[in-house]
Amino acid sequence: MYTRPIDGSECRSSLMNDPIQEYFKAVENLIKAEQWEELIEQSTAPLAEAKEVKRHADAAKIYVQRTSAFFKLGKYAEALESTLCCDALFNDFENPLLTIHALYLKSAVYRALAGQSQIEEEQQKSYRQAIETAESALNVYVEEKIKNEKLLGKVYFNLGAAHADNPKGDLQDAVLCYQTALKCFEISDSLEDKTRTHVRMGKIYLLRNEYEALKSLIQEARVNLLPERLTMHIDYLEAQCLIAVHDDDNAERMIKSGLARAVILHAEEDQRRFNSLLIKVHEKL
C-alpha cells in the first residue's frame, strides 16, 4: 500500500496548529511580565488539551506553571489543588527536573498554608509537610545525579523557609539552608535568587533584633534593578525594620509604597500583610 510522505510544510503546519506548543511559546512573556492571572486564563485550554491527548509531561509542566501563578497571587488553596493534580501525572512519565520543581513548589504551598492556619496542630502538620516535601526534592536531586546549581538552590531556599517561618522552627537550620542556597545561586550567577535569599536572611536578622545588619542588607539589595514582586518583598522587610526601630513615619511611607506594588501585582496575601502592618503603625501613633 502506498503511503504518501509528509513534506516539511505539513510538519510546520502541524506545529503551528498545536495549541500546547503555541501556549509554551507565549507563556514566557507572561512570566517575565508577572501577569499571573493572564497565565492562569491562557493555560486553561492547553491544559485540557494536554490531558485529553495524554501528553502527560506537557500537562504536568502547565500545572507547575499554574501552581506558581496561584502561589504568587496568594491563592494557596488553588495552588495546592494544582500541585496535587500534577503529582498524579508523575506516575505516567519520568522527568526528574520537573519533579524537583513541582516538589519545591509544593513545599512552598504547604508553608504558606501553615502561615494562614489559626490552629496550632494543623499549622505544625503543614510545616512538617513543607519540610518533608523539600527533603523529597533533595532526595530526587541526589538519586538522579542532577547537576543544576540553580535548581538545587531553590530547593534549599524552600527548605530553609519552611524552618524559618515556623514559630517552633530551628532558625539555625534555616540559616544553614539559606547559606547553601546562596552558594548555589553564586555559582549559577542568579542575582534575583540571591537577593530573594538575602531577604529571607534579613527576616532572621529581624527575629534576632540585628537591625544594623538588616539595614545593611536592605541597602545592598536596593542597589540592583529587580522585579516588582521582589522589590515589594524588600519594601515589606524594610517596613518591619522601621517599625522595630520606632521610625513609624518612614515605616508608614514604606508600607504604602509596598501596598501600591501589591495592588498592581494583584498579590492578595501581600496586600493583607501590608494592611496589617499599617494597622499596627496607626495603633502606635
PDB file of C-alpha atoms in Angstrom, residues 6-284:
ATOM      1  CA  ILE A   6       4.761  14.068   4.764  1.00  0.00           C
ATOM      2  CA  ASP A   7       6.660  17.076   3.497  1.00  0.00           C
ATOM      3  CA  GLY A   8       8.256  19.799   5.619  1.00  0.00           C
ATOM      4  CA  SER A   9       5.451  22.295   5.112  1.00  0.00           C
ATOM      5  CA  GLU A  10       2.935  19.856   6.584  1.00  0.00           C
ATOM      6  CA  CYS A  11       5.164  19.342   9.636  1.00  0.00           C
ATOM      7  CA  ARG A  12       5.425  23.091  10.125  1.00  0.00           C
ATOM      8  CA  SER A  13       1.670  23.447   9.734  1.00  0.00           C
ATOM      9  CA  SER A  14       1.115  20.745  12.342  1.00  0.00           C
ATOM     10  CA  LEU A  15       3.359  22.561  14.814  1.00  0.00           C
ATOM     11  CA  MET A  16       1.645  25.868  14.154  1.00  0.00           C
ATOM     12  CA  ASN A  17      -1.729  24.292  14.889  1.00  0.00           C
ATOM     13  CA  ASP A  18      -0.558  22.776  18.166  1.00  0.00           C
ATOM     14  CA  PRO A  19      -2.216  24.905  20.888  1.00  0.00           C
ATOM     15  CA  ILE A  20       0.003  23.426  23.575  1.00  0.00           C
ATOM     16  CA  GLN A  21       3.248  24.416  21.863  1.00  0.00           C
ATOM     17  CA  GLU A  22       1.801  27.811  20.988  1.00  0.00           C
ATOM     18  CA  TYR A  23       0.982  28.296  24.666  1.00  0.00           C
ATOM     19  CA  PHE A  24       4.523  27.359  25.739  1.00  0.00           C
ATOM     20  CA  LYS A  25       5.908  29.934  23.295  1.00  0.00           C
ATOM     21  CA  ALA A  26       3.635  32.680  24.617  1.00  0.00           C
ATOM     22  CA  VAL A  27       3.812  31.924  28.330  1.00  0.00           C
ATOM     23  CA  GLU A  28       7.419  33.046  28.802  1.00  0.00           C
ATOM     24  CA  ASN A  29       6.411  36.652  28.148  1.00  0.00           C
ATOM     25  CA  LEU A  30       3.594  36.370  30.696  1.00  0.00           C
ATOM     26  CA  ILE A  31       6.029  35.040  33.292  1.00  0.00           C
ATOM     27  CA  LYS A  32       8.539  37.827  32.633  1.00  0.00           C
ATOM     28  CA  ALA A  33       5.750  40.413  32.917  1.00  0.00           C
ATOM     29  CA  GLU A  34       4.399  38.717  36.087  1.00  0.00           C
ATOM     30  CA  GLN A  35       0.928  38.506  34.521  1.00  0.00           C
ATOM     31  CA  TRP A  36      -0.199  35.604  36.666  1.00  0.00           C
ATOM     32  CA  GLU A  37      -3.956  35.936  36.203  1.00  0.00           C
ATOM     33  CA  GLU A  38      -3.471  36.053  32.439  1.00  0.00           C
ATOM     34  CA  LEU A  39      -1.257  32.957  32.636  1.00  0.00           C
ATOM     35  CA  ILE A  40      -3.941  31.038  34.506  1.00  0.00           C
ATOM     36  CA  GLU A  41      -6.575  32.061  31.980  1.00  0.00           C
ATOM     37  CA  GLN A  42      -4.454  31.282  28.928  1.00  0.00           C
ATOM     38  CA  SER A  43      -3.267  27.929  30.300  1.00  0.00           C
ATOM     39  CA  THR A  44      -6.758  26.502  30.841  1.00  0.00           C
ATOM     40  CA  ALA A  45      -7.417  25.358  27.261  1.00  0.00           C
ATOM     41  CA  PRO A  46      -3.897  23.963  26.588  1.00  0.00           C
ATOM     42  CA  LEU A  47      -4.041  22.071  29.884  1.00  0.00           C
ATOM     43  CA  ALA A  48      -7.359  20.480  28.942  1.00  0.00           C
ATOM     44  CA  GLU A  49      -5.931  19.590  25.519  1.00  0.00           C
ATOM     45  CA  ALA A  50      -2.767  18.058  27.008  1.00  0.00           C
ATOM     46  CA  LYS A  51      -4.811  15.918  29.391  1.00  0.00           C
ATOM     47  CA  GLU A  52      -7.213  14.819  26.658  1.00  0.00           C
ATOM     48  CA  VAL A  53      -4.479  13.646  24.278  1.00  0.00           C
ATOM     49  CA  LYS A  54      -2.475  12.169  27.188  1.00  0.00           C
ATOM     50  CA  ARG A  55       0.566  14.403  26.820  1.00  0.00           C
ATOM     51  CA  HIS A  56       1.299  13.918  30.493  1.00  0.00           C
ATOM     52  CA  ALA A  57       4.637  15.745  30.591  1.00  0.00           C
ATOM     53  CA  ASP A  58       3.124  18.836  28.976  1.00  0.00           C
ATOM     54  CA  ALA A  59       0.150  18.729  31.345  1.00  0.00           C
ATOM     55  CA  ALA A  60       2.489  18.465  34.345  1.00  0.00           C
ATOM     56  CA  LYS A  61       4.564  21.409  33.116  1.00  0.00           C
ATOM     57  CA  ILE A  62       1.417  23.525  32.773  1.00  0.00           C
ATOM     58  CA  TYR A  63       0.264  22.503  36.254  1.00  0.00           C
ATOM     59  CA  VAL A  64       3.649  23.600  37.645  1.00  0.00           C
ATOM     60  CA  GLN A  65       3.268  26.992  35.959  1.00  0.00           C
ATOM     61  CA  ARG A  66      -0.275  27.350  37.277  1.00  0.00           C
ATOM     62  CA  THR A  67       0.835  26.369  40.791  1.00  0.00           C
ATOM     63  CA  SER A  68       3.482  29.085  40.725  1.00  0.00           C
ATOM     64  CA  ALA A  69       0.963  31.636  39.428  1.00  0.00           C
ATOM     65  CA  PHE A  70      -1.648  30.790  42.075  1.00  0.00           C
ATOM     66  CA  PHE A  71       1.056  30.953  44.749  1.00  0.00           C
ATOM     67  CA  LYS A  72       2.231  34.394  43.673  1.00  0.00           C
ATOM     68  CA  LEU A  73      -1.369  35.619  43.706  1.00  0.00           C
ATOM     69  CA  GLY A  74      -1.757  34.350  47.281  1.00  0.00           C
ATOM     70  CA  LYS A  75      -4.350  31.769  46.204  1.00  0.00           C
ATOM     71  CA  TYR A  76      -2.864  28.925  48.182  1.00  0.00           C
ATOM     72  CA  ALA A  77      -5.848  26.554  48.139  1.00  0.00           C
ATOM     73  CA  GLU A  78      -5.887  26.695  44.331  1.00  0.00           C
ATOM     74  CA  ALA A  79      -2.096  26.266  44.293  1.00  0.00           C
ATOM     75  CA  LEU A  80      -2.388  23.123  46.416  1.00  0.00           C
ATOM     76  CA  GLU A  81      -5.094  21.688  44.165  1.00  0.00           C
ATOM     77  CA  SER A  82      -2.906  22.356  41.133  1.00  0.00           C
ATOM     78  CA  THR A  83       0.180  20.727  42.623  1.00  0.00           C
ATOM     79  CA  LEU A  84      -1.801  17.650  43.705  1.00  0.00           C
ATOM     80  CA  CYS A  85      -3.116  17.278  40.151  1.00  0.00           C
ATOM     81  CA  CYS A  86       0.473  17.500  38.963  1.00  0.00           C
ATOM     82  CA  ASP A  87       1.506  14.747  41.402  1.00  0.00           C
ATOM     83  CA  ALA A  88      -0.976  12.339  39.839  1.00  0.00           C
ATOM     84  CA  LEU A  89       0.689  12.707  36.432  1.00  0.00           C
ATOM     85  CA  PHE A  90       4.190  11.705  37.522  1.00  0.00           C
ATOM     86  CA  ASN A  91       3.127   8.051  37.539  1.00  0.00           C
ATOM     87  CA  ASP A  92       2.874   8.239  33.737  1.00  0.00           C
ATOM     88  CA  PHE A  93       6.295   9.651  32.793  1.00  0.00           C
ATOM     89  CA  GLU A  94       9.743  10.444  34.195  1.00  0.00           C
ATOM     90  CA  ASN A  95      11.233  13.908  34.303  1.00  0.00           C
ATOM     91  CA  PRO A  96      13.433  14.422  37.389  1.00  0.00           C
ATOM     92  CA  LEU A  97      13.941  18.160  36.807  1.00  0.00           C
ATOM     93  CA  LEU A  98      10.212  18.808  36.550  1.00  0.00           C
ATOM     94  CA  THR A  99       9.573  16.543  39.542  1.00  0.00           C
ATOM     95  CA  ILE A 100      12.014  18.549  41.678  1.00  0.00           C
ATOM     96  CA  HIS A 101      10.450  21.818  40.504  1.00  0.00           C
ATOM     97  CA  ALA A 102       6.977  20.544  41.393  1.00  0.00           C
ATOM     98  CA  LEU A 103       8.140  19.335  44.806  1.00  0.00           C
ATOM     99  CA  TYR A 104       9.795  22.571  45.908  1.00  0.00           C
ATOM    100  CA  LEU A 105       6.704  24.486  44.805  1.00  0.00           C
ATOM    101  CA  LYS A 106       4.534  22.082  46.774  1.00  0.00           C
ATOM    102  CA  SER A 107       6.742  22.696  49.810  1.00  0.00           C
ATOM    103  CA  ALA A 108       6.200  26.446  49.397  1.00  0.00           C
ATOM    104  CA  VAL A 109       2.433  25.936  49.210  1.00  0.00           C
ATOM    105  CA  TYR A 110       2.362  23.864  52.413  1.00  0.00           C
ATOM    106  CA  ARG A 111       4.460  26.537  54.117  1.00  0.00           C
ATOM    107  CA  ALA A 112       2.085  29.290  53.012  1.00  0.00           C
ATOM    108  CA  LEU A 113      -0.960  27.336  54.178  1.00  0.00           C
ATOM    109  CA  ALA A 114       0.733  26.771  57.532  1.00  0.00           C
ATOM    110  CA  GLY A 115       1.215  30.503  57.894  1.00  0.00           C
ATOM    111  CA  GLN A 116      -2.507  31.066  57.397  1.00  0.00           C
ATOM    112  CA  SER A 117      -3.644  28.392  59.845  1.00  0.00           C
ATOM    113  CA  GLN A 118      -5.032  29.519  63.207  1.00  0.00           C
ATOM    114  CA  ILE A 119      -4.953  26.007  64.686  1.00  0.00           C
ATOM    115  CA  GLU A 120      -1.520  25.088  66.020  1.00  0.00           C
ATOM    116  CA  GLU A 121      -1.828  21.351  65.352  1.00  0.00           C
ATOM    117  CA  GLU A 122      -2.796  21.926  61.714  1.00  0.00           C
ATOM    118  CA  GLN A 123      -0.121  24.580  61.359  1.00  0.00           C
ATOM    119  CA  GLN A 124       2.638  22.280  62.583  1.00  0.00           C
ATOM    120  CA  LYS A 125       1.387  19.479  60.333  1.00  0.00           C
ATOM    121  CA  SER A 126       1.662  21.772  57.305  1.00  0.00           C
ATOM    122  CA  TYR A 127       5.159  22.887  58.277  1.00  0.00           C
ATOM    123  CA  ARG A 128       6.210  19.225  58.595  1.00  0.00           C
ATOM    124  CA  GLN A 129       4.761  18.572  55.145  1.00  0.00           C
ATOM    125  CA  ALA A 130       6.694  21.556  53.791  1.00  0.00           C
ATOM    126  CA  ILE A 131       9.972  20.225  55.205  1.00  0.00           C
ATOM    127  CA  GLU A 132       9.339  16.634  54.119  1.00  0.00           C
ATOM    128  CA  THR A 133       8.393  17.713  50.599  1.00  0.00           C
ATOM    129  CA  ALA A 134      11.529  19.842  50.194  1.00  0.00           C
ATOM    130  CA  GLU A 135      13.604  16.937  51.509  1.00  0.00           C
ATOM    131  CA  SER A 136      11.926  14.679  48.927  1.00  0.00           C
ATOM    132  CA  ALA A 137      13.064  17.119  46.248  1.00  0.00           C
ATOM    133  CA  LEU A 138      16.620  16.870  47.599  1.00  0.00           C
ATOM    134  CA  ASN A 139      16.436  13.075  47.513  1.00  0.00           C
ATOM    135  CA  VAL A 140      15.384  13.105  43.858  1.00  0.00           C
ATOM    136  CA  TYR A 141      18.220  15.520  43.070  1.00  0.00           C
ATOM    137  CA  VAL A 142      20.795  13.217  44.685  1.00  0.00           C
ATOM    138  CA  GLU A 143      19.373   9.913  43.430  1.00  0.00           C
ATOM    139  CA  GLU A 144      19.124  11.134  39.843  1.00  0.00           C
ATOM    140  CA  LYS A 145      22.618  12.690  39.992  1.00  0.00           C
ATOM    141  CA  ILE A 146      21.310  16.044  38.796  1.00  0.00           C
ATOM    142  CA  LYS A 147      23.851  18.813  38.144  1.00  0.00           C
ATOM    143  CA  ASN A 148      21.871  22.050  38.283  1.00  0.00           C
ATOM    144  CA  GLU A 149      23.041  24.502  40.933  1.00  0.00           C
ATOM    145  CA  LYS A 150      20.182  26.961  40.443  1.00  0.00           C
ATOM    146  CA  LEU A 151      17.588  24.221  40.917  1.00  0.00           C
ATOM    147  CA  LEU A 152      19.401  22.918  43.998  1.00  0.00           C
ATOM    148  CA  GLY A 153      19.489  26.441  45.399  1.00  0.00           C
ATOM    149  CA  LYS A 154      15.731  26.769  45.018  1.00  0.00           C
ATOM    150  CA  VAL A 155      15.213  23.526  46.923  1.00  0.00           C
ATOM    151  CA  TYR A 156      17.445  24.672  49.799  1.00  0.00           C
ATOM    152  CA  PHE A 157      15.757  28.081  49.756  1.00  0.00           C
ATOM    153  CA  ASN A 158      12.346  26.483  50.314  1.00  0.00           C
ATOM    154  CA  LEU A 159      13.674  24.059  52.902  1.00  0.00           C
ATOM    155  CA  GLY A 160      15.163  26.986  54.810  1.00  0.00           C
ATOM    156  CA  ALA A 161      11.924  28.945  54.561  1.00  0.00           C
ATOM    157  CA  ALA A 162       9.970  26.000  55.970  1.00  0.00           C
ATOM    158  CA  HIS A 163      12.219  26.062  59.046  1.00  0.00           C
ATOM    159  CA  ALA A 164      12.309  29.859  59.360  1.00  0.00           C
ATOM    160  CA  ASP A 165       8.581  30.568  59.019  1.00  0.00           C
ATOM    161  CA  ASN A 166       7.621  28.031  61.662  1.00  0.00           C
ATOM    162  CA  PRO A 167       7.265  29.737  65.076  1.00  0.00           C
ATOM    163  CA  LYS A 168       8.634  26.497  66.534  1.00  0.00           C
ATOM    164  CA  GLY A 169      11.227  26.023  63.805  1.00  0.00           C
ATOM    165  CA  ASP A 170      15.003  25.965  64.142  1.00  0.00           C
ATOM    166  CA  LEU A 171      16.464  29.236  62.872  1.00  0.00           C
ATOM    167  CA  GLN A 172      19.953  27.766  62.700  1.00  0.00           C
ATOM    168  CA  ASP A 173      18.700  25.048  60.334  1.00  0.00           C
ATOM    169  CA  ALA A 174      17.154  27.826  58.261  1.00  0.00           C
ATOM    170  CA  VAL A 175      20.432  29.775  58.178  1.00  0.00           C
ATOM    171  CA  LEU A 176      22.376  26.703  57.032  1.00  0.00           C
ATOM    172  CA  CYS A 177      19.875  26.086  54.230  1.00  0.00           C
ATOM    173  CA  TYR A 178      19.977  29.717  53.126  1.00  0.00           C
ATOM    174  CA  GLN A 179      23.779  29.720  53.140  1.00  0.00           C
ATOM    175  CA  THR A 180      23.802  26.622  50.935  1.00  0.00           C
ATOM    176  CA  ALA A 181      21.231  28.221  48.639  1.00  0.00           C
ATOM    177  CA  LEU A 182      23.371  31.364  48.343  1.00  0.00           C
ATOM    178  CA  LYS A 183      26.408  29.297  47.340  1.00  0.00           C
ATOM    179  CA  CYS A 184      24.328  27.599  44.643  1.00  0.00           C
ATOM    180  CA  PHE A 185      22.994  30.901  43.331  1.00  0.00           C
ATOM    181  CA  GLU A 186      26.505  32.366  43.354  1.00  0.00           C
ATOM    182  CA  ILE A 187      27.716  29.506  41.161  1.00  0.00           C
ATOM    183  CA  SER A 188      24.733  29.844  38.819  1.00  0.00           C
ATOM    184  CA  ASP A 189      25.041  33.660  38.785  1.00  0.00           C
ATOM    185  CA  SER A 190      21.373  34.147  39.664  1.00  0.00           C
ATOM    186  CA  LEU A 191      21.027  37.688  41.008  1.00  0.00           C
ATOM    187  CA  GLU A 192      17.294  37.590  41.700  1.00  0.00           C
ATOM    188  CA  ASP A 193      17.508  34.305  43.582  1.00  0.00           C
ATOM    189  CA  LYS A 194      20.476  35.586  45.597  1.00  0.00           C
ATOM    190  CA  THR A 195      18.554  38.731  46.503  1.00  0.00           C
ATOM    191  CA  ARG A 196      15.458  36.732  47.391  1.00  0.00           C
ATOM    192  CA  THR A 197      17.563  34.574  49.715  1.00  0.00           C
ATOM    193  CA  HIS A 198      19.191  37.644  51.272  1.00  0.00           C
ATOM    194  CA  VAL A 199      15.703  38.981  52.001  1.00  0.00           C
ATOM    195  CA  ARG A 200      14.981  35.703  53.753  1.00  0.00           C
ATOM    196  CA  MET A 201      18.177  36.048  55.783  1.00  0.00           C
ATOM    197  CA  GLY A 202      17.014  39.562  56.620  1.00  0.00           C
ATOM    198  CA  LYS A 203      13.916  38.151  58.264  1.00  0.00           C
ATOM    199  CA  ILE A 204      16.161  36.132  60.550  1.00  0.00           C
ATOM    200  CA  TYR A 205      18.134  39.281  61.408  1.00  0.00           C
ATOM    201  CA  LEU A 206      14.795  40.872  62.278  1.00  0.00           C
ATOM    202  CA  LEU A 207      13.844  37.999  64.580  1.00  0.00           C
ATOM    203  CA  ARG A 208      17.236  38.266  66.279  1.00  0.00           C
ATOM    204  CA  ASN A 209      16.987  42.072  66.650  1.00  0.00           C
ATOM    205  CA  GLU A 210      20.104  42.517  64.494  1.00  0.00           C
ATOM    206  CA  TYR A 211      18.862  45.762  62.968  1.00  0.00           C
ATOM    207  CA  GLU A 212      22.158  47.207  61.723  1.00  0.00           C
ATOM    208  CA  ALA A 213      22.922  44.030  59.786  1.00  0.00           C
ATOM    209  CA  LEU A 214      19.379  44.125  58.420  1.00  0.00           C
ATOM    210  CA  LYS A 215      19.679  47.766  57.304  1.00  0.00           C
ATOM    211  CA  SER A 216      22.950  46.988  55.532  1.00  0.00           C
ATOM    212  CA  LEU A 217      21.371  44.031  53.746  1.00  0.00           C
ATOM    213  CA  ILE A 218      18.398  46.123  52.589  1.00  0.00           C
ATOM    214  CA  GLN A 219      20.652  48.899  51.275  1.00  0.00           C
ATOM    215  CA  GLU A 220      22.698  46.365  49.327  1.00  0.00           C
ATOM    216  CA  ALA A 221      19.566  44.812  47.823  1.00  0.00           C
ATOM    217  CA  ARG A 222      18.200  48.212  46.758  1.00  0.00           C
ATOM    218  CA  VAL A 223      21.240  48.825  44.527  1.00  0.00           C
ATOM    219  CA  ASN A 224      20.060  46.257  41.980  1.00  0.00           C
ATOM    220  CA  LEU A 225      17.284  46.605  39.416  1.00  0.00           C
ATOM    221  CA  LEU A 226      14.797  43.943  40.496  1.00  0.00           C
ATOM    222  CA  PRO A 227      11.325  42.709  39.501  1.00  0.00           C
ATOM    223  CA  GLU A 228       8.415  44.489  41.156  1.00  0.00           C
ATOM    224  CA  ARG A 229       7.461  41.462  43.252  1.00  0.00           C
ATOM    225  CA  LEU A 230      10.903  41.158  44.774  1.00  0.00           C
ATOM    226  CA  THR A 231      11.064  44.921  45.347  1.00  0.00           C
ATOM    227  CA  MET A 232       7.712  44.636  47.125  1.00  0.00           C
ATOM    228  CA  HIS A 233       9.148  41.982  49.456  1.00  0.00           C
ATOM    229  CA  ILE A 234      12.072  44.273  50.244  1.00  0.00           C
ATOM    230  CA  ASP A 235       9.571  47.065  50.993  1.00  0.00           C
ATOM    231  CA  TYR A 236       7.827  44.776  53.476  1.00  0.00           C
ATOM    232  CA  LEU A 237      11.061  43.785  55.180  1.00  0.00           C
ATOM    233  CA  GLU A 238      12.210  47.407  55.427  1.00  0.00           C
ATOM    234  CA  ALA A 239       8.835  48.454  56.836  1.00  0.00           C
ATOM    235  CA  GLN A 240       9.165  45.781  59.529  1.00  0.00           C
ATOM    236  CA  CYS A 241      12.660  47.026  60.342  1.00  0.00           C
ATOM    237  CA  LEU A 242      11.466  50.646  60.584  1.00  0.00           C
ATOM    238  CA  ILE A 243       8.647  49.628  62.922  1.00  0.00           C
ATOM    239  CA  ALA A 244      11.106  47.704  65.087  1.00  0.00           C
ATOM    240  CA  VAL A 245      13.349  50.766  65.492  1.00  0.00           C
ATOM    241  CA  HIS A 246      10.296  53.008  66.121  1.00  0.00           C
ATOM    242  CA  ASP A 247      10.644  55.032  62.910  1.00  0.00           C
ATOM    243  CA  ASP A 248       6.889  54.990  62.372  1.00  0.00           C
ATOM    244  CA  ASP A 249       6.611  57.853  59.874  1.00  0.00           C
ATOM    245  CA  ASN A 250       9.041  56.257  57.436  1.00  0.00           C
ATOM    246  CA  ALA A 251       7.502  52.867  58.148  1.00  0.00           C
ATOM    247  CA  GLU A 252       4.113  54.176  57.047  1.00  0.00           C
ATOM    248  CA  ARG A 253       5.584  55.578  53.832  1.00  0.00           C
ATOM    249  CA  MET A 254       7.305  52.279  53.086  1.00  0.00           C
ATOM    250  CA  ILE A 255       4.124  50.298  53.783  1.00  0.00           C
ATOM    251  CA  LYS A 256       2.136  52.468  51.381  1.00  0.00           C
ATOM    252  CA  SER A 257       4.810  52.047  48.721  1.00  0.00           C
ATOM    253  CA  GLY A 258       4.766  48.263  49.089  1.00  0.00           C
ATOM    254  CA  LEU A 259       0.980  48.148  49.261  1.00  0.00           C
ATOM    255  CA  ALA A 260       0.744  50.029  45.959  1.00  0.00           C
ATOM    256  CA  ARG A 261       3.003  47.430  44.355  1.00  0.00           C
ATOM    257  CA  ALA A 262       0.926  44.591  45.838  1.00  0.00           C
ATOM    258  CA  VAL A 263      -2.262  46.070  44.380  1.00  0.00           C
ATOM    259  CA  ILE A 264      -0.709  46.390  40.915  1.00  0.00           C
ATOM    260  CA  LEU A 265       0.571  42.799  41.128  1.00  0.00           C
ATOM    261  CA  HIS A 266      -2.835  41.503  42.349  1.00  0.00           C
ATOM    262  CA  ALA A 267      -0.946  39.902  45.249  1.00  0.00           C
ATOM    263  CA  GLU A 268      -3.833  39.390  47.663  1.00  0.00           C
ATOM    264  CA  GLU A 269      -1.884  37.865  50.535  1.00  0.00           C
ATOM    265  CA  ASP A 270       0.768  40.588  50.341  1.00  0.00           C
ATOM    266  CA  GLN A 271      -1.954  43.242  50.408  1.00  0.00           C
ATOM    267  CA  ARG A 272      -3.257  41.703  53.628  1.00  0.00           C
ATOM    268  CA  ARG A 273       0.238  41.715  55.131  1.00  0.00           C
ATOM    269  CA  PHE A 274       0.838  45.369  54.297  1.00  0.00           C
ATOM    270  CA  ASN A 275      -2.585  46.391  55.600  1.00  0.00           C
ATOM    271  CA  SER A 276      -1.878  44.511  58.820  1.00  0.00           C
ATOM    272  CA  LEU A 277       1.394  46.435  59.219  1.00  0.00           C
ATOM    273  CA  LEU A 278      -0.404  49.704  58.506  1.00  0.00           C
ATOM    274  CA  ILE A 279      -2.926  49.000  61.265  1.00  0.00           C
ATOM    275  CA  LYS A 280      -0.041  48.213  63.609  1.00  0.00           C
ATOM    276  CA  VAL A 281       1.616  51.561  62.857  1.00  0.00           C
ATOM    277  CA  HIS A 282      -1.619  53.527  63.239  1.00  0.00           C
ATOM    278  CA  GLU A 283      -2.255  51.906  66.611  1.00  0.00           C
ATOM    279  CA  LYS A 284       1.122  53.219  67.789  1.00  0.00           C
TER     280      LYS A 284
END
